[in-house]
Coordinates of C-alpha atoms in Angstrom, one line a residue:
M2 CA 156.5 84.4 57.7
S3 CA 157.3 81.5 55.4
K4 CA 156.9 77.7 55.3
D5 CA 158.3 74.9 53.3
I6 CA 155.9 72.7 51.4
K7 CA 157.6 69.6 52.8
S8 CA 157.2 69.0 56.5
V9 CA 160.0 66.4 56.6
E10 CA 162.8 65.5 54.2
H11 CA 163.5 62.1 55.4
S12 CA 161.0 59.3 56.0
P13 CA 160.3 59.0 59.8
K14 CA 162.4 56.6 61.8
I15 CA 161.0 54.2 64.3
H16 CA 160.2 56.0 67.6
Q17 CA 163.1 56.0 70.0
R18 CA 162.8 54.8 73.5
N19 CA 165.2 55.5 76.3
D20 CA 165.2 52.1 78.0
P21 CA 165.9 48.7 76.4
Q22 CA 162.8 46.7 75.6
H23 CA 162.7 43.4 77.4
V24 CA 160.5 40.5 76.4
N25 CA 161.0 37.3 78.5
D26 CA 164.4 38.7 79.7
R27 CA 165.6 39.1 76.1
T28 CA 166.7 42.5 74.8
F29 CA 165.5 43.5 71.4
F30 CA 166.1 47.3 71.4
I31 CA 169.0 49.5 72.5
D32 CA 169.3 53.3 72.2
A33 CA 172.8 54.6 72.7
S34 CA 172.4 57.8 70.6
N35 CA 173.6 61.2 71.7
Q36 CA 176.1 59.7 74.2
S37 CA 179.4 61.2 72.9
L38 CA 180.7 57.7 72.3
T39 CA 184.0 57.3 70.4
A40 CA 183.5 53.6 70.0
I41 CA 180.6 51.1 70.0
P42 CA 180.4 49.6 73.5
L43 CA 181.4 46.0 73.3
E44 CA 178.7 44.9 75.7
I45 CA 176.1 45.7 73.0
F46 CA 177.4 42.7 71.1
T47 CA 176.5 40.4 74.0
F48 CA 172.8 40.9 73.3
T49 CA 172.6 38.5 70.4
E50 CA 168.8 38.8 70.2
L51 CA 169.0 42.5 69.3
E52 CA 166.8 43.7 66.4
E53 CA 167.2 47.5 66.6
V54 CA 170.2 49.6 67.6
H55 CA 170.5 53.4 67.7
L56 CA 174.0 54.8 67.8
E57 CA 173.4 58.1 65.9
N58 CA 174.9 61.4 66.9
N59 CA 178.1 60.1 68.5
Q60 CA 181.7 60.3 67.6
I61 CA 182.2 56.7 66.6
E62 CA 185.2 56.2 64.2
E63 CA 184.9 52.5 63.3
I64 CA 182.6 49.5 63.3
P65 CA 184.3 46.5 65.1
Q66 CA 184.3 43.0 63.6
E67 CA 182.1 41.9 66.6
I68 CA 179.1 43.5 64.8
Q69 CA 178.7 40.2 63.0
R70 CA 177.4 38.7 66.3
L71 CA 174.1 40.6 65.9
K72 CA 172.6 38.0 63.5
N73 CA 169.0 39.2 64.2
I74 CA 169.5 42.9 63.8
R75 CA 167.0 44.5 61.4
V76 CA 167.5 48.3 62.1
L77 CA 170.9 50.0 62.6
Y78 CA 171.3 53.7 62.8
L79 CA 174.9 55.1 62.7
D80 CA 174.2 58.5 61.2
K81 CA 176.1 61.6 62.4
N82 CA 179.4 59.9 63.5
N83 CA 182.9 59.9 62.2
L84 CA 183.0 56.7 60.2
R85 CA 185.4 56.7 57.2
S86 CA 185.4 53.0 56.3
L87 CA 183.1 50.1 56.9
C88 CA 184.4 46.7 58.1
P89 CA 183.6 43.6 56.0
A90 CA 181.7 42.1 58.9
L91 CA 178.9 44.6 58.4
G92 CA 178.1 42.7 55.2
L93 CA 177.3 39.6 57.2
L94 CA 174.2 41.1 58.8
S95 CA 171.8 39.0 56.6
S96 CA 168.7 40.2 58.5
L97 CA 169.4 43.9 58.2
E98 CA 166.5 45.8 56.6
S99 CA 167.2 49.5 57.5
L100 CA 170.7 51.1 57.6
D101 CA 171.5 54.8 58.1
L102 CA 175.1 56.0 57.5
S103 CA 174.2 59.6 56.8
Y104 CA 176.5 62.5 57.8
N105 CA 179.6 60.4 57.9
P106 CA 182.8 61.1 55.9
I107 CA 182.7 57.6 54.4
F108 CA 185.0 56.7 51.5
S109 CA 182.8 55.6 48.6
S110 CA 185.0 52.6 48.0
S111 CA 184.1 51.4 51.5
L112 CA 180.4 51.3 50.6
V113 CA 180.8 48.1 48.5
V114 CA 180.2 46.2 51.8
V115 CA 176.6 47.4 51.8
S116 CA 176.0 45.5 48.5
F117 CA 176.1 42.2 50.5
L118 CA 173.1 43.2 52.7
H119 CA 170.6 41.5 50.4
A120 CA 167.6 42.0 52.8
L121 CA 168.1 45.8 52.9
R122 CA 164.9 47.8 52.3
E123 CA 166.0 51.2 53.5
L124 CA 169.4 52.8 52.8
R125 CA 170.1 56.3 53.9
L126 CA 173.4 58.0 52.7
Y127 CA 172.5 61.6 53.2
Q128 CA 175.4 64.0 53.0
T129 CA 178.2 61.5 52.8
D130 CA 180.2 63.4 50.1
L131 CA 179.3 60.9 47.4
K132 CA 180.3 61.7 43.8
E133 CA 178.8 58.5 42.5
I134 CA 176.8 55.5 43.7
P135 CA 178.7 52.2 43.7
V136 CA 177.2 50.1 40.8
V137 CA 177.2 46.9 42.9
I138 CA 174.7 48.5 45.3
C139 CA 172.2 48.9 42.4
K140 CA 173.0 45.4 41.0
N141 CA 172.8 43.4 44.2
L142 CA 170.2 45.1 46.4
H143 CA 166.8 44.0 44.9
H144 CA 164.6 44.8 47.8
L145 CA 165.3 48.5 48.3
E146 CA 162.1 50.5 49.0
L147 CA 163.8 53.7 50.1
L148 CA 167.1 55.2 48.9
G149 CA 168.2 58.5 50.5
L150 CA 171.1 60.4 48.7
T151 CA 170.3 64.0 49.6
G152 CA 173.2 66.5 50.0
N153 CA 175.9 64.7 47.9
H154 CA 177.7 65.6 44.6
L155 CA 175.8 63.3 42.2
K156 CA 175.4 64.3 38.6
C157 CA 173.8 61.2 37.4
L158 CA 172.5 57.7 38.5
P159 CA 174.1 54.4 37.3
K160 CA 171.9 52.8 34.6
E161 CA 171.8 49.7 36.9
I162 CA 169.3 51.7 39.1
V163 CA 166.6 50.2 36.9
N164 CA 167.1 46.9 38.9
Q165 CA 165.4 48.6 41.8
T166 CA 162.0 47.4 40.9
K167 CA 160.6 47.7 44.4
L168 CA 161.8 51.3 45.0
R169 CA 159.1 53.5 46.4
E170 CA 161.0 56.6 47.6
I171 CA 164.2 58.2 46.3
Y172 CA 165.7 61.4 47.8
L173 CA 168.2 63.3 45.5
K174 CA 167.8 66.8 46.9
R175 CA 170.9 69.1 46.9
N176 CA 173.0 67.3 44.3
Q177 CA 174.4 68.4 41.0
F178 CA 171.9 67.0 38.5
E179 CA 171.5 69.1 35.3
V180 CA 169.5 66.5 33.5
F181 CA 166.5 64.6 34.9
P182 CA 167.6 61.0 35.6
Q183 CA 165.7 59.2 32.8
E184 CA 166.2 55.9 34.5
L185 CA 163.6 56.9 37.1
C186 CA 160.9 56.9 34.5
V187 CA 161.0 53.1 34.3
L188 CA 160.7 52.5 38.1
Y189 CA 157.0 52.1 38.1
T190 CA 156.7 51.5 41.8
L191 CA 158.0 55.0 42.7
E192 CA 155.7 57.0 44.9
I193 CA 158.1 59.8 46.0
I194 CA 160.8 61.6 44.0
D195 CA 162.7 64.5 45.6
L196 CA 165.0 66.4 43.2
D197 CA 164.8 69.8 45.0
E198 CA 167.8 72.2 44.7
N199 CA 169.5 70.8 41.6
K200 CA 170.0 72.4 38.2
I201 CA 167.5 70.5 36.0
G202 CA 166.2 72.3 33.0
A203 CA 163.5 69.9 31.8
I204 CA 161.3 67.0 32.9
P205 CA 160.9 64.3 30.2
E206 CA 157.5 63.3 28.8
E207 CA 158.2 59.8 30.1
I208 CA 157.4 61.0 33.6
G209 CA 153.8 60.1 32.7
H210 CA 154.7 56.4 33.0
L211 CA 154.9 56.8 36.8
T212 CA 151.2 56.3 37.4
G213 CA 151.8 55.6 41.1
L214 CA 153.7 58.8 41.8
Q215 CA 152.2 60.6 44.8
K216 CA 154.7 63.3 45.8
F217 CA 157.0 65.1 43.3
Y218 CA 159.5 67.7 44.5
M219 CA 161.2 69.8 41.9
A220 CA 161.7 73.1 43.7
S221 CA 164.7 75.3 43.0
N222 CA 165.6 74.0 39.6
N223 CA 165.6 75.7 36.1
L224 CA 162.3 74.5 34.7
P225 CA 160.7 76.9 32.1
V226 CA 157.9 74.5 31.3
L227 CA 156.2 71.3 32.4
P228 CA 155.4 68.3 30.3
A229 CA 151.7 67.8 29.6
S230 CA 152.2 64.1 30.3
L231 CA 152.4 64.9 34.0
C232 CA 148.6 64.6 34.1
Q233 CA 149.0 60.8 33.6
C234 CA 150.4 60.6 37.2
S235 CA 146.9 60.2 38.4
Q236 CA 147.8 59.5 42.1
L237 CA 149.8 62.8 42.4
S238 CA 148.8 64.7 45.5
V239 CA 151.9 66.8 46.3
L240 CA 153.7 68.9 43.6
D241 CA 156.4 71.4 44.5
L242 CA 157.6 73.5 41.6
S243 CA 158.6 76.6 43.7
H244 CA 161.5 78.8 42.5
N245 CA 161.7 77.7 38.8
L246 CA 161.2 79.7 35.6
L247 CA 157.6 78.9 35.0
H248 CA 155.1 81.3 33.3
S249 CA 152.2 78.9 33.3
I250 CA 151.3 75.3 34.0
P251 CA 149.7 72.9 31.4
K252 CA 145.9 72.9 31.3
S253 CA 146.1 69.1 31.2
L254 CA 147.0 69.1 34.8
A255 CA 143.4 69.9 35.7
E256 CA 142.9 66.1 35.4
L257 CA 144.9 65.6 38.6
R258 CA 141.9 65.2 41.0
K259 CA 143.8 64.2 44.1
M260 CA 146.0 67.3 44.5
T261 CA 146.3 68.5 48.1
E262 CA 149.5 70.5 48.0
I263 CA 151.1 72.6 45.3
G264 CA 154.1 75.0 45.5
L265 CA 154.4 77.6 42.8
S266 CA 156.2 80.4 44.8
G267 CA 159.0 82.2 43.1
N268 CA 157.9 81.7 39.5
R269 CA 156.8 84.3 36.9
L270 CA 153.1 83.6 36.8
E271 CA 151.7 87.1 37.2
K272 CA 148.2 85.6 37.6
V273 CA 146.7 82.5 39.3
P274 CA 146.5 79.6 36.8
R275 CA 142.8 79.0 36.2
L276 CA 143.0 75.2 36.6
I277 CA 144.2 75.6 40.3
C278 CA 140.7 76.9 41.2
R279 CA 139.3 73.5 40.0
W280 CA 141.5 71.6 42.5
T281 CA 138.9 71.9 45.3
S282 CA 140.7 69.2 47.3
L283 CA 143.8 71.6 47.8
H284 CA 144.9 72.0 51.4
L285 CA 148.2 73.9 50.9
L286 CA 148.8 76.5 48.2
Y287 CA 152.1 78.5 47.8
L288 CA 151.9 81.5 45.5
G289 CA 154.4 83.8 47.2
N290 CA 156.5 86.1 44.9
T291 CA 154.7 85.2 41.7
G292 CA 153.9 88.8 40.5
L293 CA 150.2 88.7 41.5
H294 CA 148.1 91.9 41.5
R295 CA 144.7 90.2 42.2
L296 CA 143.0 86.8 42.6
R297 CA 140.4 85.2 40.3
G298 CA 136.8 85.3 41.4
S299 CA 136.8 81.5 41.3
F300 CA 139.5 81.4 44.0
R301 CA 136.7 81.3 46.5
C302 CA 136.0 77.7 45.4
L303 CA 139.1 76.4 47.2
V304 CA 137.0 75.8 50.3
N305 CA 139.3 73.1 51.7
L306 CA 142.4 75.3 51.8
R307 CA 144.2 75.3 55.2
F308 CA 147.4 77.1 54.2
L309 CA 147.7 80.0 51.7
D310 CA 150.9 81.9 51.0
L311 CA 150.4 85.1 49.0
S312 CA 153.5 87.0 50.4
Q313 CA 155.8 89.2 48.3
N314 CA 153.2 90.0 45.6
H315 CA 151.6 93.3 44.5
L316 CA 148.3 93.1 46.2
D317 CA 147.0 96.6 47.3
H318 CA 144.2 95.1 49.3
C319 CA 143.2 91.8 50.9
P320 CA 141.2 90.0 48.3
L321 CA 137.6 89.4 49.5
Q322 CA 137.6 85.9 48.0
I323 CA 139.9 84.9 50.9
C324 CA 137.2 85.5 53.4
A325 CA 135.2 82.7 51.8
L326 CA 137.9 80.1 52.7
K327 CA 136.3 79.1 56.1
N328 CA 138.9 76.3 56.7
L329 CA 141.9 78.5 56.4
E330 CA 144.4 78.1 59.3
V331 CA 147.5 79.9 57.9
L332 CA 147.4 83.0 55.8
G333 CA 150.6 84.8 54.5
L334 CA 150.1 88.3 53.2
D335 CA 153.5 89.7 54.1
D336 CA 155.3 92.2 51.8
N337 CA 152.4 93.4 49.7
K338 CA 150.9 96.9 49.5
I339 CA 147.9 96.3 51.6
G340 CA 146.6 99.2 53.6
Q341 CA 143.3 97.9 54.9
L342 CA 141.6 94.6 55.7
P343 CA 138.0 93.7 54.9
S344 CA 135.5 93.7 57.7
E345 CA 134.5 90.2 56.7
L346 CA 137.9 88.9 57.9
G347 CA 136.3 87.7 61.1
S348 CA 134.6 84.9 59.0
L349 CA 137.9 83.1 59.0
S350 CA 137.0 81.4 62.3
K351 CA 139.8 78.8 62.1
L352 CA 142.6 81.1 61.3
K353 CA 145.6 80.5 63.6
I354 CA 148.5 82.3 61.9
L355 CA 148.4 85.6 60.0
G356 CA 151.3 87.3 58.4
L357 CA 151.0 91.0 57.6
T358 CA 154.6 92.1 57.9
G359 CA 155.8 94.7 55.4
N360 CA 152.5 96.2 54.2
E361 CA 151.2 99.8 54.2
F362 CA 148.9 100.1 57.2
L363 CA 148.6 103.6 58.5
S364 CA 147.4 102.3 61.8
F365 CA 146.9 98.9 63.5
P366 CA 144.3 97.0 61.5
E367 CA 141.6 96.4 64.1
E368 CA 139.8 93.9 61.8
V369 CA 142.4 91.4 63.1
L370 CA 140.8 91.6 66.6
S371 CA 137.8 89.6 65.3
L372 CA 139.9 86.5 64.8
A373 CA 139.2 84.7 68.0
S374 CA 141.3 81.6 67.2
L375 CA 144.4 83.6 66.2
E376 CA 147.6 82.2 67.8
K377 CA 150.4 84.0 65.8
L378 CA 150.3 87.5 64.4
Y379 CA 153.2 89.0 62.4
I380 CA 152.9 92.7 61.8
G381 CA 156.4 94.0 61.9
Q382 CA 157.0 96.8 59.4
D383 CA 160.5 96.5 58.1
Q384 CA 159.7 98.8 55.2
G385 CA 157.1 101.5 54.4
F386 CA 154.8 102.9 57.1
K387 CA 155.4 102.4 60.8
L388 CA 152.7 101.7 63.4
T389 CA 152.7 104.0 66.4
Y390 CA 150.4 102.1 68.7
V391 CA 148.8 98.7 69.5
P392 CA 145.2 99.1 70.8
E393 CA 144.2 98.0 74.3
H394 CA 141.5 95.9 72.6
I395 CA 144.2 93.4 71.6
R396 CA 143.2 91.6 74.7
K397 CA 140.3 90.2 72.6
L398 CA 142.8 87.8 71.1
Q399 CA 142.8 85.5 74.1
S400 CA 144.2 82.6 72.1
L401 CA 147.3 84.6 70.9
K402 CA 150.6 82.9 71.7
E403 CA 153.1 84.9 69.6
L404 CA 153.0 88.6 68.7
Y405 CA 155.6 90.1 66.3
I406 CA 155.5 93.9 66.1
E407 CA 159.2 94.7 65.4
N408 CA 160.4 97.6 63.3
N409 CA 157.7 100.0 64.1
H410 CA 157.5 103.4 66.0
L411 CA 155.8 102.2 69.2
E412 CA 156.5 104.3 72.2
Y413 CA 154.5 102.3 74.6
L414 CA 152.7 98.9 74.8
P415 CA 149.1 98.3 75.8
V416 CA 148.5 97.4 79.4
S417 CA 146.1 94.7 78.3
L418 CA 149.0 92.5 77.2
G419 CA 149.2 91.5 80.8
S420 CA 145.7 90.0 80.6
M421 CA 146.5 87.6 77.7
P422 CA 146.9 84.2 79.4
N423 CA 148.5 82.4 76.4
L424 CA 151.0 84.9 75.2
E425 CA 154.4 83.2 75.0
V426 CA 156.5 85.3 72.5
L427 CA 156.5 89.1 72.3
D428 CA 158.9 90.6 69.7
C429 CA 159.2 94.4 70.1
R430 CA 162.6 94.9 68.6
H431 CA 163.6 98.1 66.8
N432 CA 160.9 100.4 68.2
L433 CA 160.8 103.6 70.3
L434 CA 159.7 102.1 73.6
K435 CA 160.7 104.1 76.7
Q436 CA 159.2 101.9 79.3
L437 CA 157.2 98.7 79.7
P438 CA 153.9 98.6 81.4
D439 CA 154.0 97.0 84.9
A440 CA 151.1 94.8 83.8
I441 CA 153.5 92.9 81.6
C442 CA 154.6 91.1 84.8
Q443 CA 151.1 89.4 84.8
A444 CA 151.7 87.7 81.4
Q445 CA 152.8 84.5 83.2
A446 CA 153.0 82.4 80.0
L447 CA 155.7 84.6 78.5
K448 CA 158.8 82.6 77.3
E449 CA 160.5 85.2 75.0
L450 CA 160.6 88.9 75.3
R451 CA 162.7 90.6 72.6
L452 CA 163.4 94.3 73.2
E453 CA 166.6 95.1 71.3
D454 CA 167.1 98.6 69.9
N455 CA 164.6 100.6 71.9
L456 CA 164.8 103.6 74.4
L457 CA 164.4 101.6 77.6
T458 CA 166.2 102.8 80.7
H459 CA 164.3 100.7 83.3
L460 CA 162.5 97.4 83.7
P461 CA 159.5 96.8 85.8
E462 CA 160.8 95.7 89.2
N463 CA 158.6 92.6 89.3
L464 CA 159.7 91.3 85.9
D465 CA 161.4 88.4 87.5
S466 CA 158.0 87.1 88.5
L467 CA 157.8 85.8 84.9
V468 CA 159.1 82.4 85.8
N469 CA 158.7 80.9 82.3
L470 CA 160.7 83.7 80.6
K471 CA 163.8 82.1 79.0
V472 CA 164.7 84.7 76.4
L473 CA 165.1 88.4 77.3
T474 CA 167.1 90.6 74.9
L475 CA 168.0 94.2 75.8
M476 CA 170.9 95.1 73.5
D477 CA 171.1 98.6 72.2
N478 CA 169.0 100.2 74.9
P479 CA 170.2 103.0 77.2
M480 CA 169.6 100.8 80.3
E481 CA 170.1 102.3 83.8
E482 CA 168.1 99.9 86.0
P483 CA 169.5 97.3 85.7
P484 CA 172.8 98.7 84.3
K485 CA 174.0 97.7 80.8
E486 CA 176.7 95.5 82.3
V487 CA 174.2 93.5 84.3
C488 CA 171.9 93.1 81.2
A489 CA 174.8 91.8 79.2
E490 CA 175.2 88.9 81.7
G491 CA 171.7 87.4 80.9
N492 CA 168.5 86.6 82.6
E493 CA 169.9 85.2 85.9
A494 CA 171.9 88.4 86.5
I495 CA 169.0 90.6 85.7
W496 CA 166.6 88.6 88.0
K497 CA 169.2 88.8 90.8
Y498 CA 169.5 92.6 90.4
L499 CA 165.8 93.2 90.3
K500 CA 165.3 91.1 93.4
E501 CA 168.0 92.8 95.4
N502 CA 166.8 96.2 94.2
R503 CA 163.3 95.4 95.3
N504 CA 164.5 94.2 98.7
R505 CA 166.4 97.5 99.1
N506 CA 163.3 99.5 98.3
I507 CA 161.2 97.4 100.8
M508 CA 163.8 98.0 103.5
A509 CA 163.9 101.8 102.7
T510 CA 160.1 102.0 102.9
K511 CA 160.2 100.2 106.3
I512 CA 162.8 102.5 107.7
Q513 CA 160.9 105.6 106.4
A514 CA 157.7 104.3 108.0
W515 CA 159.4 103.7 111.3
W516 CA 160.9 107.2 111.3
R517 CA 157.6 108.8 110.5
G518 CA 155.9 106.8 113.3
T519 CA 158.6 107.9 115.7
M520 CA 158.2 111.6 114.8
V521 CA 154.5 111.4 115.4
Q522 CA 154.9 109.8 118.8
R523 CA 157.3 112.6 119.8
G524 CA 154.8 115.3 118.8
F525 CA 156.6 116.6 115.7
G526 CA 153.4 116.7 113.7
K527 CA 150.5 114.8 112.4
F528 CA 151.3 111.7 110.3
G529 CA 149.6 113.3 107.3
E530 CA 151.8 116.3 107.5
L531 CA 154.9 114.1 107.7
L532 CA 153.9 112.4 104.5
K533 CA 154.0 115.7 102.6
P534 CA 157.4 116.4 101.0
Q535 CA 159.3 119.2 102.6
K536 CA 159.9 122.2 100.3
K537 CA 163.2 124.0 100.4
G538 CA 163.1 127.3 102.3
K539 CA 159.8 126.6 104.1
T540 CA 159.5 126.3 107.8
S541 CA 157.7 123.5 109.7
P542 CA 154.1 123.8 110.8
K543 CA 155.2 124.5 114.4
D544 CA 157.4 127.4 113.2
K545 CA 154.5 129.0 111.4
K546 CA 152.3 129.1 114.5
G547 CA 151.4 132.7 115.3
K548 CA 153.1 134.0 112.1
K549 CA 150.5 134.9 109.6
D550 CA 151.8 138.1 108.0
V551 CA 151.7 137.6 104.2
K552 CA 152.8 140.0 101.4
G553 CA 153.4 142.9 103.7
K554 CA 150.2 142.7 105.7
P555 CA 150.5 143.3 109.4
G556 CA 150.4 140.3 111.7
K557 CA 147.8 139.7 114.4
G558 CA 148.0 142.2 117.3
K559 CA 150.2 144.7 115.4
K560 CA 149.1 148.2 114.4
K561 CA 149.2 149.6 110.9

C-alpha cells in the first residue's frame, strides 16, 4: 500500500459539462472532447460568443484559420491531440487566458505564436517534447500565473523567465535539470514549485527569498542536504523530499509552523527527526523506507495526523505511540518485521485504511477486528510467514470494502464474508483454496473477486447472483465446473454456464421426484425407502420379506 504526497499534478481545470450552456440563446461553452475528431468542426466557429471550448483527447492534426473568429474565447483546451504546428491565427485570440497544448507532438518553433497571446494567464505544455522554452514566450507574456512544463527535456530555463513577475505556479517535473534554476529565486510571487524527478544535487540558499512559497516538490532528486534558509519560507505547508540522499533535515525548519504535509520516504534518516514531532499541524507524514527501528516518544504529539506511512522499515512491533493518534485515517505498516499488534489499536476509531502486508504474523491479528471504521485491509504475505486462516469474526468489520489476503496459505474462507454488506473487493490470489463458501453468493456488493493460483475445481452454483461482480479471475486453478476453457472466456461465459448447469440440476431433481412419486403410487415401497441409496448386491425390501436367515442361522419354520 503506497500513496503519493501530491493528489494532483496539474491544477484543476474548469468543470466540464456535456451540454452547451445557453444564456439568452447565446452559447458560451462547448465540450467536444473525447469524440475521436480528426479536425475541429467548422460549426464551432459560428458561435462567436464562445468563451470556453474543450477539444481535448481527440485526433486533431491542425488548427484552422477560422479560429480567429472566436474573439471572446477565454479558455481553450487542445491537449492530447496530434498537433504538430500552430497556425498564426491562434495568436489573434486577444482574450485567451487559459491554453492547454499538452501531449501534442508540437514543433518548438511553432510555439512562437503563443507569445502573441498577451492576456494569457495559464499555459500548459506538458509532455510536448520540448528541449527549450522559446525566449519570446518569457519576454512577451507578462500575465502568466501558471506555467506547466512537466515531462519535457529541459535542462535550464531562459534568463528571461524573471519577467514572469505574476507567476504563482510552475511545474517542471520529469525534466533533465541537474542544477536548481536560480532564476526562480527572484520570482517572489511563486506559491508552487514542482521539480520532482530531475537530477538536482543542491537547493540554493536564495530559496529563502520566496517567502510566499506554499508547496515545494523536490522528490526523486540527488539532494544530500537542505539549505537552512528554507525556514524563511514561512508560508510553506507542503514539502516533498522523498527519495533523495538526506541523512537529516536542518533544525531551523522547526520554525515552519504551517506544515501540513511532508514526504521523507526513501531517504537515509534511520531515526525520526526530532523537529517533526513539533509540527503538530501535520496531516500527512511519509516515512517509508527510511531505516527506522523505532519512533520517538514525542511522536504521540502529532495528534492531527490523518495519513502515516511507515512501510519498508525495521519495526519489530507496532509502536504504541501510534495508538495516541486519534485522527489517523490511513496507516501503512507494510514490509516491516511486526508479529503482533497492541490491544490499544482499537482506539484508532477513525482508521479507514490499514496496510500490514509483508510482516511476520504467525496468525491473523485479531486486534484488527476492533477497528469498526476500517474500509480497506491489506494483509497479503508476499514474504515470510503465511496465514492459514481468516477468523469468522471478520464480520465485525461491517464497514470493510476491500480485503487483500493474497500470497498466504489459506485453504478456506470464512462463511461470514457473505454477511459483510459493503465488501466490494476480495483478493485471494496465490493461496491454497480448494472451494469457496456458498455464503459468498450473499455478498451482493462484490465487484472484484480475484482467485488466481489456487486449487479451485468448482464455483458455487449461485455465484452468478452477484450482479455487481465485474472482475472474476480464475487463472492457474484446476477448474472442472466451469471447465477451464469456459473460465478463460470471462464472466459472461461463466454466468451462462452456471445458469445452464443449475437449470439442468433443477430438471434432474424434478424428474427424480416424479419417478419416486410414481414408484410409491405403484406400490414399490414407501417414499422414505425410495430416498435411500440402493447398495450394490442388496435386494429390495420386498425380496427380503420372509428371508431372515443371517450368518448361518436357520430361517423361521426350519429345523436345526
